[in-house]
mmCIF file of C-alpha atoms in Angstrom:
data_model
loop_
_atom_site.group_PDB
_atom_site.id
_atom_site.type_symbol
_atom_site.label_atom_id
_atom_site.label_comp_id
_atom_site.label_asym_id
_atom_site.label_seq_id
_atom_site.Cartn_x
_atom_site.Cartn_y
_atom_site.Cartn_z
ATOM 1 C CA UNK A 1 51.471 -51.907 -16.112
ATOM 2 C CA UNK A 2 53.224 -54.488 -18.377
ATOM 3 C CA UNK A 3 55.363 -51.993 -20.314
ATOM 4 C CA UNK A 4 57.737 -49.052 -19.989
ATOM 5 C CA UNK A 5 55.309 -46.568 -21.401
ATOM 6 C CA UNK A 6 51.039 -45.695 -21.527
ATOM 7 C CA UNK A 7 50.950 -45.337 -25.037
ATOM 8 C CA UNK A 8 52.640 -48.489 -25.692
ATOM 9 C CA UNK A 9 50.242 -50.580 -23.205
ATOM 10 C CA UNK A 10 47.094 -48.684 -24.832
ATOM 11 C CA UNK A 11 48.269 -49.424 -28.501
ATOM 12 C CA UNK A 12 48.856 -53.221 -27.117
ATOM 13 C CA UNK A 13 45.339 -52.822 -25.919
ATOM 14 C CA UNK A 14 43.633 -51.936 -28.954
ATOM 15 C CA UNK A 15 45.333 -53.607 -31.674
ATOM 16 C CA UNK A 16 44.865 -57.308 -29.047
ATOM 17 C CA UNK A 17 41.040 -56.349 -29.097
ATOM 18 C CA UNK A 18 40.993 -56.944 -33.188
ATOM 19 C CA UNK A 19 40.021 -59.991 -33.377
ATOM 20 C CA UNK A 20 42.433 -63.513 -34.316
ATOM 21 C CA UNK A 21 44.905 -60.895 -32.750
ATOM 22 C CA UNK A 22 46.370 -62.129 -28.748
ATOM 23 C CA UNK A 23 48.385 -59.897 -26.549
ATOM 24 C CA UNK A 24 51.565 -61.851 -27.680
ATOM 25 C CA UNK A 25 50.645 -60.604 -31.168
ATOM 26 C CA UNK A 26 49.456 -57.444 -30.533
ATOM 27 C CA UNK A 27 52.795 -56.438 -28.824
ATOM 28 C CA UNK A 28 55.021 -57.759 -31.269
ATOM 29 C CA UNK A 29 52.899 -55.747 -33.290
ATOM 30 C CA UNK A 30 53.576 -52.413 -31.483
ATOM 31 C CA UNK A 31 56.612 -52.802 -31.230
ATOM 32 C CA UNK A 32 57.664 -54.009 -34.701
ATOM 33 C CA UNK A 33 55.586 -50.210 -35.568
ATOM 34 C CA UNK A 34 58.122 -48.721 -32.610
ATOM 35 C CA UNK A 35 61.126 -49.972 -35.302
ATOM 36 C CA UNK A 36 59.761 -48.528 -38.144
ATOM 37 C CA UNK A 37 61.247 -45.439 -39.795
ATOM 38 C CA UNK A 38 60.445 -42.329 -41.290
ATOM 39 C CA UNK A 39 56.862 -41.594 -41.234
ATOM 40 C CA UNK A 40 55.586 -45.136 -41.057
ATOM 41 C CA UNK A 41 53.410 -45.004 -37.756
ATOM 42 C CA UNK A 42 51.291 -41.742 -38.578
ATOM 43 C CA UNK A 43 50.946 -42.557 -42.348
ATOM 44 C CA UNK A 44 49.821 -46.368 -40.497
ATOM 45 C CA UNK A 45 47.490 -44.096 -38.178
ATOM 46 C CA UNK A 46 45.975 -42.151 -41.201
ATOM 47 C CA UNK A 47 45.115 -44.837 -42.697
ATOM 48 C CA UNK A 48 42.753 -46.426 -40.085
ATOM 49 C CA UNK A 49 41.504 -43.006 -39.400
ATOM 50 C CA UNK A 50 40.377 -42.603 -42.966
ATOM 51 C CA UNK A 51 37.931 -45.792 -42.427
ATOM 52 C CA UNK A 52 36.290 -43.479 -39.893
ATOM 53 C CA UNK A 53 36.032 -39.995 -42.188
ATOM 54 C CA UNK A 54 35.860 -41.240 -45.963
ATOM 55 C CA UNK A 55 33.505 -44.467 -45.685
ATOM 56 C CA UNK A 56 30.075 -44.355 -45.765
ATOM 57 C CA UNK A 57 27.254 -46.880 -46.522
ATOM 58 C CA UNK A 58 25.894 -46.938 -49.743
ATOM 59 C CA UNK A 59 22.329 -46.327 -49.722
ATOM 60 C CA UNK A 60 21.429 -48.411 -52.667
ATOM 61 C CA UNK A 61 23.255 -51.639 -51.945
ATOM 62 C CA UNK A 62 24.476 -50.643 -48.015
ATOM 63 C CA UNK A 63 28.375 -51.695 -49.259
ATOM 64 C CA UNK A 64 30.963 -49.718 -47.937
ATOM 65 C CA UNK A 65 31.876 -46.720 -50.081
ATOM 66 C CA UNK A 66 34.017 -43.802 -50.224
ATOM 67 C CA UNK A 67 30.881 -42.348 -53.082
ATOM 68 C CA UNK A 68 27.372 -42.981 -52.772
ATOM 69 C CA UNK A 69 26.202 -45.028 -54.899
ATOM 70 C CA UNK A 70 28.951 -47.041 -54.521
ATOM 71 C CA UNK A 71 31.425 -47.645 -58.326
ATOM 72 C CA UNK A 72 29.231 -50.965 -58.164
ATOM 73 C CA UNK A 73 25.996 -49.523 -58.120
ATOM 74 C CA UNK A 74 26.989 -46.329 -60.239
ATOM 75 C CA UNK A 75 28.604 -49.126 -62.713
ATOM 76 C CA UNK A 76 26.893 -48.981 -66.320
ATOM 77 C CA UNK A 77 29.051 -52.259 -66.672
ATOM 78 C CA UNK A 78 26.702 -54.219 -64.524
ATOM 79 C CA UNK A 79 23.469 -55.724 -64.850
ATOM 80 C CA UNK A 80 20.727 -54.530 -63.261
ATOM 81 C CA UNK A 81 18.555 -56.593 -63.349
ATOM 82 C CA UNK A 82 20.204 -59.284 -60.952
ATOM 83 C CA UNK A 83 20.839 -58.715 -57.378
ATOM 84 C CA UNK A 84 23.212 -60.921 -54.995
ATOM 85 C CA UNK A 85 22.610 -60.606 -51.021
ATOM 86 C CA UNK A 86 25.182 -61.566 -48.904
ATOM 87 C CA UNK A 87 25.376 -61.035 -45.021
ATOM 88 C CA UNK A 88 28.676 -58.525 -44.810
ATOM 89 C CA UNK A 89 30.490 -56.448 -47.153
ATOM 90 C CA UNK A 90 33.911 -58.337 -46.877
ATOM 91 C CA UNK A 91 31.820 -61.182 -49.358
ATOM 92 C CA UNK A 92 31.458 -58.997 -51.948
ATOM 93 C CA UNK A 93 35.066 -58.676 -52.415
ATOM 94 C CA UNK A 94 35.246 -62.539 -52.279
ATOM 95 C CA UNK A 95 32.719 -62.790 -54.941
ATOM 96 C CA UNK A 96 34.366 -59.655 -56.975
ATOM 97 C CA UNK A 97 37.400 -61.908 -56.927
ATOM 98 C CA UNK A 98 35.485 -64.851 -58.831
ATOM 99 C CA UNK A 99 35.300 -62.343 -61.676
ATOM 100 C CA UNK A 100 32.061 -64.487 -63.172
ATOM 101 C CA UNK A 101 29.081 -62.411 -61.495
ATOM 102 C CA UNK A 102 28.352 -58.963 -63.317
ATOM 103 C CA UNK A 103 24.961 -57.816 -61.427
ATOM 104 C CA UNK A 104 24.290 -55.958 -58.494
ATOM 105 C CA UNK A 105 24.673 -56.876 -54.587
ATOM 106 C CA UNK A 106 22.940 -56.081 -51.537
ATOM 107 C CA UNK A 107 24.307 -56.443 -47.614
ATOM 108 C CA UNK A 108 22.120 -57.363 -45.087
ATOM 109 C CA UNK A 109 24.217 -56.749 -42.772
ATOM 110 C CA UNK A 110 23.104 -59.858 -40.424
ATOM 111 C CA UNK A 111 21.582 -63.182 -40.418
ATOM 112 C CA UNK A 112 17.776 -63.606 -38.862
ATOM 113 C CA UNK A 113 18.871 -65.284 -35.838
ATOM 114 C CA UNK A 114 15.668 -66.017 -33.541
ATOM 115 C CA UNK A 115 17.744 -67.596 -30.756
ATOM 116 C CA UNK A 116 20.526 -64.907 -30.997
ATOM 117 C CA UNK A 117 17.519 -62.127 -31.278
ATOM 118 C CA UNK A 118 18.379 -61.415 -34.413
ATOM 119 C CA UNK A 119 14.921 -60.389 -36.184
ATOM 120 C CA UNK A 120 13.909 -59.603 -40.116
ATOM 121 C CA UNK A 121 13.961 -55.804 -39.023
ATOM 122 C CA UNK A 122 17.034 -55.725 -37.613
ATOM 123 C CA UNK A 123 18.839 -56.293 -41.200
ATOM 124 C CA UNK A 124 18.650 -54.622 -44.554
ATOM 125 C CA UNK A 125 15.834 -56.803 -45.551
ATOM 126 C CA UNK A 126 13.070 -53.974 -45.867
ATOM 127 C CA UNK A 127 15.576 -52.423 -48.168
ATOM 128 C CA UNK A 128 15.956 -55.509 -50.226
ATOM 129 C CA UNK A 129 12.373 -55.781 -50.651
ATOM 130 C CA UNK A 130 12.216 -52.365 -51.878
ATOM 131 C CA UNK A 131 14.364 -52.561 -54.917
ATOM 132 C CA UNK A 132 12.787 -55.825 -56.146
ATOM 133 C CA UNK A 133 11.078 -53.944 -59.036
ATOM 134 C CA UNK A 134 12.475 -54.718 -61.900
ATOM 135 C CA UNK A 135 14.597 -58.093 -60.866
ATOM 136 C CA UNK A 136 14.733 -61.227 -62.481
ATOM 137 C CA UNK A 137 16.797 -63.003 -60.331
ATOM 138 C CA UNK A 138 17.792 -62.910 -56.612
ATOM 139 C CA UNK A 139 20.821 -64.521 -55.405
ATOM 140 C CA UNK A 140 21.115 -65.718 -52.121
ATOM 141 C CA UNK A 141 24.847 -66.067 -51.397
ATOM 142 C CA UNK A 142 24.751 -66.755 -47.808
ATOM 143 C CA UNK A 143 26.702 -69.342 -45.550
ATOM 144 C CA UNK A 144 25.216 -72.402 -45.289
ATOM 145 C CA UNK A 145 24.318 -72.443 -41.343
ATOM 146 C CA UNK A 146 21.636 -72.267 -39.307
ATOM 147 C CA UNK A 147 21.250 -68.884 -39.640
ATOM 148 C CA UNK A 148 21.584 -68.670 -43.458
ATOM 149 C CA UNK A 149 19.113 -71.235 -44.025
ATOM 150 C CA UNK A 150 16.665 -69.449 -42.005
ATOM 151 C CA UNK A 151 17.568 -66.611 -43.578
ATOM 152 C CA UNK A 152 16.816 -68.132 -47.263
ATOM 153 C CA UNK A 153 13.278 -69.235 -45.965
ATOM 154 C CA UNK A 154 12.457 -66.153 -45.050
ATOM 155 C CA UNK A 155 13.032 -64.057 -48.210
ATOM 156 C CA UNK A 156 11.758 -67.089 -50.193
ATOM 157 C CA UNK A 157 8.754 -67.071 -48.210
ATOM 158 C CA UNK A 158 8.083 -63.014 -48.983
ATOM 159 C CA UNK A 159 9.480 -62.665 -52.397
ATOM 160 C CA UNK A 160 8.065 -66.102 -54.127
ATOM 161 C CA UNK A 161 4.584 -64.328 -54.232
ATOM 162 C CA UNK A 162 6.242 -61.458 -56.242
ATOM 163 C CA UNK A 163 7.292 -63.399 -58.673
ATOM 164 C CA UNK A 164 10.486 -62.852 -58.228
ATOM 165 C CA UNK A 165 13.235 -65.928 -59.730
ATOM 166 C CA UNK A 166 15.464 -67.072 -56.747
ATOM 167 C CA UNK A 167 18.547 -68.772 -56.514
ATOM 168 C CA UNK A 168 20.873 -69.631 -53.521
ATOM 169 C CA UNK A 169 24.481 -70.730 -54.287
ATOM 170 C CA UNK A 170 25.654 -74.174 -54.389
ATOM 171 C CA UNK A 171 27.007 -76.329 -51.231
ATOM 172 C CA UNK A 172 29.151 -79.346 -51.703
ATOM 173 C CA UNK A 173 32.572 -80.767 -51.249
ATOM 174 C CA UNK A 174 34.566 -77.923 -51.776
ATOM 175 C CA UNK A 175 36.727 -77.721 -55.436
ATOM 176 C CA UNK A 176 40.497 -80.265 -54.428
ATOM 177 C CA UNK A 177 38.986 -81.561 -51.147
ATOM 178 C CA UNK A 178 37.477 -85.813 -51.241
ATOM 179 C CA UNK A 179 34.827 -87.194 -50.267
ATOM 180 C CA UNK A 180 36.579 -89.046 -47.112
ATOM 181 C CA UNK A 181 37.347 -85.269 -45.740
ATOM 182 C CA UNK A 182 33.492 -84.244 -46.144
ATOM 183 C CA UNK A 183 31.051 -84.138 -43.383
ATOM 184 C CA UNK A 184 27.224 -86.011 -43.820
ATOM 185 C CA UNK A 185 25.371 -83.001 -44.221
ATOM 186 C CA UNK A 186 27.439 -81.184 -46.681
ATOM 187 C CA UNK A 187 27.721 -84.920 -48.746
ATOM 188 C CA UNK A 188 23.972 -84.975 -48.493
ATOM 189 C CA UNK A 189 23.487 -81.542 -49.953
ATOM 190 C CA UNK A 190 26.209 -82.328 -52.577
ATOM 191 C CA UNK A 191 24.043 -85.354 -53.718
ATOM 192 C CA UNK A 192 20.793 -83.193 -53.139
ATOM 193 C CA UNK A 193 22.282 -80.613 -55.748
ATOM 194 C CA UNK A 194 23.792 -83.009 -57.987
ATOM 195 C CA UNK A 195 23.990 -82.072 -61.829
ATOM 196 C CA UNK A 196 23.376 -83.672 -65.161
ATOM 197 C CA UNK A 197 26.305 -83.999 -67.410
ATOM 198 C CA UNK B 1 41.475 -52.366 -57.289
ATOM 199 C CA UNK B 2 40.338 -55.207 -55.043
ATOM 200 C CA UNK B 3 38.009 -53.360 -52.900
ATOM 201 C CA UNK B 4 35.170 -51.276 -53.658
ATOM 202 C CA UNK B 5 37.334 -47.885 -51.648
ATOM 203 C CA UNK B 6 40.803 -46.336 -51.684
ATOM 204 C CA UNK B 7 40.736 -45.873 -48.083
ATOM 205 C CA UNK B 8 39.867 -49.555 -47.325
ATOM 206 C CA UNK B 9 42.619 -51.065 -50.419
ATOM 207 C CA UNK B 10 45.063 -48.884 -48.134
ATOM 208 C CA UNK B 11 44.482 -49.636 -44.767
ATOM 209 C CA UNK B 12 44.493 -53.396 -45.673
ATOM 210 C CA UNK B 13 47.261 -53.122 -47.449
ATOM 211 C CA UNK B 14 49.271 -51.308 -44.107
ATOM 212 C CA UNK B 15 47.772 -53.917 -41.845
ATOM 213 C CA UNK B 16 48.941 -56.512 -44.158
ATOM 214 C CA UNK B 17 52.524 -55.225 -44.099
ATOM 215 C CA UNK B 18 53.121 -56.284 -40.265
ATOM 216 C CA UNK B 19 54.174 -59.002 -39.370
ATOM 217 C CA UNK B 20 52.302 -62.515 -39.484
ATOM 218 C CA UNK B 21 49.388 -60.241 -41.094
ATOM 219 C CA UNK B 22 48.358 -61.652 -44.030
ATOM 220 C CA UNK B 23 45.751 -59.827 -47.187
ATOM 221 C CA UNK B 24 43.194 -62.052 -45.149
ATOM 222 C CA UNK B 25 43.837 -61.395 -42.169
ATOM 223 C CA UNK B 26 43.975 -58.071 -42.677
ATOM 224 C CA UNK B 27 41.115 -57.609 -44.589
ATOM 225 C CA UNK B 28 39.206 -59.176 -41.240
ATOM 226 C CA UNK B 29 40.894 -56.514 -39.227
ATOM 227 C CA UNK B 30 40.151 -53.735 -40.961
ATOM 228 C CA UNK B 31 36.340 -55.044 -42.394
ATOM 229 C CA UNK B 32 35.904 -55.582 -38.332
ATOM 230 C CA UNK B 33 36.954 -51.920 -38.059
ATOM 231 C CA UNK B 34 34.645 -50.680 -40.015
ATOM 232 C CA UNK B 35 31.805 -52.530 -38.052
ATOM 233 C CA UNK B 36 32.607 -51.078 -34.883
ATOM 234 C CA UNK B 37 30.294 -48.790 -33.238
ATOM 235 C CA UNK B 38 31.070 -45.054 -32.239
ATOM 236 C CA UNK B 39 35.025 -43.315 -31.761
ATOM 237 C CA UNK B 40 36.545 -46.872 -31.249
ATOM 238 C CA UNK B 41 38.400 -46.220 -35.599
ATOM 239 C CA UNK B 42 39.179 -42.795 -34.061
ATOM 240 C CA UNK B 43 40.743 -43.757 -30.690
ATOM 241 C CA UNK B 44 42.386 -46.878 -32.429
ATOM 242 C CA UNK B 45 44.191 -44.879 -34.769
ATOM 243 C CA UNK B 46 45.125 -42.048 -32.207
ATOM 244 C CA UNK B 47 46.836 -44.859 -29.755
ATOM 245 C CA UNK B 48 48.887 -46.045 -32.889
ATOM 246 C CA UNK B 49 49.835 -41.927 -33.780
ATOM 247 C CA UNK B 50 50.558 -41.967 -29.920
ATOM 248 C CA UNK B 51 53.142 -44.617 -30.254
ATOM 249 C CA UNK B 52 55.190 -42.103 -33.053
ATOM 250 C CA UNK B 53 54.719 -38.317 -30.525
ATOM 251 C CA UNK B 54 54.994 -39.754 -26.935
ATOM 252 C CA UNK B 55 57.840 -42.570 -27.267
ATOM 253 C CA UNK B 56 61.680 -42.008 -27.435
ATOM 254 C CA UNK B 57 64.596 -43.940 -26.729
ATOM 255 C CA UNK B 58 65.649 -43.491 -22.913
ATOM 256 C CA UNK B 59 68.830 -41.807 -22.692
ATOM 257 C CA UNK B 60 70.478 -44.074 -20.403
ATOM 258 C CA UNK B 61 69.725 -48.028 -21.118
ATOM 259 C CA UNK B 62 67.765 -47.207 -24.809
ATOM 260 C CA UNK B 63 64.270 -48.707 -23.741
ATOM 261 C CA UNK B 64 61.414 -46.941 -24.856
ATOM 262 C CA UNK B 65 59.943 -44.402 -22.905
ATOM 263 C CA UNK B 66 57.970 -41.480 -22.454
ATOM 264 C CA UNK B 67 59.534 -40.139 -19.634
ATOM 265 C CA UNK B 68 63.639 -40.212 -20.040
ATOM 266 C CA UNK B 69 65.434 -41.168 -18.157
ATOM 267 C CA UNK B 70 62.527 -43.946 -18.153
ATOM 268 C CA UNK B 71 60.625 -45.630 -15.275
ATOM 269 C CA UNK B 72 63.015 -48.143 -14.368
ATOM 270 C CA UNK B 73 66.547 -46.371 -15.034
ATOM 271 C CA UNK B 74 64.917 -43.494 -12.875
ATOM 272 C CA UNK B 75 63.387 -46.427 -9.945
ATOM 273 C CA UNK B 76 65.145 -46.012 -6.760
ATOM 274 C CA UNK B 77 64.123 -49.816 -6.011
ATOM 275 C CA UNK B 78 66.385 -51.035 -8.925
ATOM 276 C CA UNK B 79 70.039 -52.135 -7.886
ATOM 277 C CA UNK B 80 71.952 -49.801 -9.993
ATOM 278 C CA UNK B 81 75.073 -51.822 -9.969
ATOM 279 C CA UNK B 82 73.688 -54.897 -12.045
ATOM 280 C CA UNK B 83 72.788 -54.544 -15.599
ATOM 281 C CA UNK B 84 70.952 -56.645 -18.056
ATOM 282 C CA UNK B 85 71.703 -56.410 -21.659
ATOM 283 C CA UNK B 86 69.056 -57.355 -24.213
ATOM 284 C CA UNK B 87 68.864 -57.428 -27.872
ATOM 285 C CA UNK B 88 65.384 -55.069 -28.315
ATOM 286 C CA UNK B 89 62.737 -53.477 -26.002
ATOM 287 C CA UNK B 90 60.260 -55.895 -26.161
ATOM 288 C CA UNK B 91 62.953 -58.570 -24.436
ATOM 289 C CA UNK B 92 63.074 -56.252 -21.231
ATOM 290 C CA UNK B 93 58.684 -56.997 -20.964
ATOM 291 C CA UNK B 94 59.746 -60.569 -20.787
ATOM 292 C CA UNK B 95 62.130 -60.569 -18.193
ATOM 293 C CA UNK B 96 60.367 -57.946 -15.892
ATOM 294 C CA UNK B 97 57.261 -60.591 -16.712
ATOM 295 C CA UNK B 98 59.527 -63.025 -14.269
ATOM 296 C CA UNK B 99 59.512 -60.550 -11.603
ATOM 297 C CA UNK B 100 62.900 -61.807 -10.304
ATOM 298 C CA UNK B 101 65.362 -59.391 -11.440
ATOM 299 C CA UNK B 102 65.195 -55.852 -10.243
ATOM 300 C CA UNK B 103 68.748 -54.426 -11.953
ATOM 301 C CA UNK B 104 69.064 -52.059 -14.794
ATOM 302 C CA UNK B 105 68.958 -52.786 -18.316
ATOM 303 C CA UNK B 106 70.508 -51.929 -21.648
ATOM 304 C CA UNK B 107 68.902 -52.433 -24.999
ATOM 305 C CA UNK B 108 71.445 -53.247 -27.586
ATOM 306 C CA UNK B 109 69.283 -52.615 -30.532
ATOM 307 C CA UNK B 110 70.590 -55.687 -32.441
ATOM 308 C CA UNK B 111 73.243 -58.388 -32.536
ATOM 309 C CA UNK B 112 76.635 -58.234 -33.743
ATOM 310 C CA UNK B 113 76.349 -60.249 -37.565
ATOM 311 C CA UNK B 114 79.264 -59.858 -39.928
ATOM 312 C CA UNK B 115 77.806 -61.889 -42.645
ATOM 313 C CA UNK B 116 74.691 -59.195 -42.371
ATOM 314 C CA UNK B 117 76.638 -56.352 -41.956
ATOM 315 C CA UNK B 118 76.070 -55.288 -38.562
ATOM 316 C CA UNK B 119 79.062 -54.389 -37.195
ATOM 317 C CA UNK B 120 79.480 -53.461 -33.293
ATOM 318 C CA UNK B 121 79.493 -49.627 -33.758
ATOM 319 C CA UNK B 122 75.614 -50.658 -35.494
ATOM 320 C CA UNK B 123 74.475 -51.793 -31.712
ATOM 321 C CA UNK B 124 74.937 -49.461 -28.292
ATOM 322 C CA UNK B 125 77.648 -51.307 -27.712
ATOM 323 C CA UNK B 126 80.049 -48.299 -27.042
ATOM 324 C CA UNK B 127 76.984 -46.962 -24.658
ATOM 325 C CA UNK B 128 77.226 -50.203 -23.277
ATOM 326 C CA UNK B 129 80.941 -49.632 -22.054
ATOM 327 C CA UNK B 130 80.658 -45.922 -20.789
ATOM 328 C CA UNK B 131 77.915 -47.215 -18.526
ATOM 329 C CA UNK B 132 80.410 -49.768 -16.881
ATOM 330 C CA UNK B 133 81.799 -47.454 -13.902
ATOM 331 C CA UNK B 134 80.183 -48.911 -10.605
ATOM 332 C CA UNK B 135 79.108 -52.350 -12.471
ATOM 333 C CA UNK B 136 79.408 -55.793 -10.693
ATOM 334 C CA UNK B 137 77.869 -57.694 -13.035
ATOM 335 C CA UNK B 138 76.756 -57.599 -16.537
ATOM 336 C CA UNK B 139 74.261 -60.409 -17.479
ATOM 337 C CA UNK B 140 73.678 -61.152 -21.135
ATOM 338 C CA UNK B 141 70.309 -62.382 -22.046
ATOM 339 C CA UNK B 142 70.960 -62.470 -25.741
ATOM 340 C CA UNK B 143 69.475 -65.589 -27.569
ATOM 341 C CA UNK B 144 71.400 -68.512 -28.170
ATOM 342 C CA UNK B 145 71.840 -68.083 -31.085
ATOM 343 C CA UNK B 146 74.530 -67.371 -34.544
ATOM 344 C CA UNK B 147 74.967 -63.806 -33.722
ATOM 345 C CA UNK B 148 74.035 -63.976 -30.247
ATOM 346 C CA UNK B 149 76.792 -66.140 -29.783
ATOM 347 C CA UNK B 150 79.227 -63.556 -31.451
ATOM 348 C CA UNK B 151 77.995 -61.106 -29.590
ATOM 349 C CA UNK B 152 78.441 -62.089 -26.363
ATOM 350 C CA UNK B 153 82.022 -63.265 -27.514
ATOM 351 C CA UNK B 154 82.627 -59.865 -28.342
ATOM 352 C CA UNK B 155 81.422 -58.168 -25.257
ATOM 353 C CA UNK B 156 83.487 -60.825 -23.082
ATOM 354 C CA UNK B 157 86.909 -59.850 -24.840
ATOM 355 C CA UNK B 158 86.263 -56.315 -24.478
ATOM 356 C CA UNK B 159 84.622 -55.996 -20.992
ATOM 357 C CA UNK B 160 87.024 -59.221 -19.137
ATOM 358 C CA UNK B 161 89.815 -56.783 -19.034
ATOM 359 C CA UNK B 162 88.102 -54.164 -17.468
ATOM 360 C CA UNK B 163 87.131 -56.721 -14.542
ATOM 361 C CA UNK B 164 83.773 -56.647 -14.936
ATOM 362 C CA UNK B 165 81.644 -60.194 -14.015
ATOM 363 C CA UNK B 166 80.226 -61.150 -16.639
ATOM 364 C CA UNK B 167 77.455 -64.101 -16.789
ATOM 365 C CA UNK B 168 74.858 -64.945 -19.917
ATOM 366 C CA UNK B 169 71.373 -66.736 -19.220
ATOM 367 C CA UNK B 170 71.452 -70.700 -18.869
ATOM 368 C CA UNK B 171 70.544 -72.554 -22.332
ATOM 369 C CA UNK B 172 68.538 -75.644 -21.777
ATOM 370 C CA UNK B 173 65.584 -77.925 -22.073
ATOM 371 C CA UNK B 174 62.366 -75.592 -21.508
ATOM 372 C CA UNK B 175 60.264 -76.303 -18.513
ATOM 373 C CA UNK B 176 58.098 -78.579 -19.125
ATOM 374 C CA UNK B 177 59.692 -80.248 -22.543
ATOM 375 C CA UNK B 178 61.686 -83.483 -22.552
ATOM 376 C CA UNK B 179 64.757 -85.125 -23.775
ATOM 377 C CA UNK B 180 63.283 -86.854 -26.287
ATOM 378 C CA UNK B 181 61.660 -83.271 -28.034
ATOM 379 C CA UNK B 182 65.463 -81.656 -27.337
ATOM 380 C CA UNK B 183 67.511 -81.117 -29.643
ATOM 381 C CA UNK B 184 71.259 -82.185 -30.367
ATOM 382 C CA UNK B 185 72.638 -78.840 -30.008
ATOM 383 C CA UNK B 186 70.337 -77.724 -26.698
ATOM 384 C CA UNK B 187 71.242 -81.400 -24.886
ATOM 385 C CA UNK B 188 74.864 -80.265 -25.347
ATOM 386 C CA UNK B 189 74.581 -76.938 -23.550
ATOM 387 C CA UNK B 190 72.182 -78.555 -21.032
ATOM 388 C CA UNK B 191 74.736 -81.489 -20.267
ATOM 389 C CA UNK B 192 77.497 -78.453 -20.167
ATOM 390 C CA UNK B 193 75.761 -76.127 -18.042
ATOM 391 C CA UNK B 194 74.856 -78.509 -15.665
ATOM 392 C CA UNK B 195 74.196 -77.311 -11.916
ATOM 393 C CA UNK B 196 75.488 -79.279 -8.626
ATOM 394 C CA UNK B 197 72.435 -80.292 -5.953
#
């Protein structure tokens, strides 16, 4: 045992199997929560337990939500009748931040991965399907890799024939980068996409 | 509100008040939480509440510990009659990590600063003394630096007179650095604490 006590190596433990977190890190972590006053560890340890008792799925848009349907789904704000898909719920508040998109989302939860195993049923695709009804337009914001693209086929492929509009956000050389500092394929895309002024 | 629950806007905003945990990063951690499968939120959380019921300070050198006096005061392989003083607990990992010193130790809890206001009746400095009866030496592994400095001044003056040996840990150029990446001020102690072959 590395340290003086159990619960100290276990909390090391856990908190260096989060991830961009080493056992350096972790233990500086652990112990900068060992120097804290007052109440600061359990009200710490409440808060990760709530994750586990107040969060649920919404079963609209699959977001995580404390009320289902989720404040973005329940919203009378929004419109309705456009839907953004994005692989996780962490994008969502990436895309919230942008403050310029007022519809609806839906999370996949996953990329179709064949070579991973990764397969249309295994993410929130049938569900996606399902609440095409009244759209007009489907965004696809998804990363542009291999798995995205494929990803972007494959809903194209099933929901073209409905008649549903479909978009996919833009790549290109990201907003105070240069062209020098941009790889071919994303150049090529950027020229691909190009706009009329 | 940046995220679309109260329980997730909290526990990314307690992640993100340790240290070198940014909003990003810990919006990763605590997103990545959320996508782990079965009791591991739960357990996580418990092994942080563990760290506030099962640790205290150990009686005798101030480590912490579950059992006091802890593991290593308590050892009856340690020599009892050397004794290592350190600034915090997490110092005494890294020396035991070296597996070449197998005295006591005494955690300090800080460093004598004037101009920050800690003053030596802030540290276990006085605990320090009272545990000085059958001591041959006292080794200082503070770091080298403002208020280390001070410090160990301080315990020299009042610890010399008592005829206690006192010794500090050898500044230098790291292992595997050179002269040319050295500093001024580390090249000086180097040069002064040189060793004959």
């Amino acid at each position: 045992m590395d340290y003086s006590s159990q619960a100290i190596q276990q909390a090391v433990e856990y908190f260096s199997s989060l991830p961009s977190i080493g056992k350096k890190t972790a233990q500086r972590l652990v112990y900068h929560l060992l120097r804290q006053e007052g109440t600061f560890i359990e009200k710490f340890s409440e808060s990760v337990l709530n994750l586990a008792s107040d969060i649920v799925f919404c079963s609209v848009c699959f977001n995580f939500t404390e009320d289902d349907p989720c404040p973005i789904c329940s919203s009378k704000k929004r419109k309705r009748n456009i839907i953004c898909a994005v692989e996780q719920p962490s994008d969502i508040v990436l895309l919230e931040k942008t403050a310029e998109y007022f519809g609806l989302y839906h999370v996949l939860h996953g990329l179709i991965d064949p070579l991973g195993g990764i397969s249309p049923d295994l993410i929130k695709l049938k569900e996606l399907v399902s609440r095409m009804g009244d759209v007009e337009e489907l965004i696809l914001a998804l990363n542009p890799t291999v798995e995205g693209e494929i990803t972007i086929q494959y809903i194209t492929k099933i929901l073209k024939p409905l008649g549903v509009k479909i978009t996919k956000i833009a790549s290109g050389i990201p907003i105070g980068s240069s062209l020098e500092f941009t790889d071919q394929a994303t150049l090529s895309r950027a020229l691909e996409g190009r706009i009329e002024l």
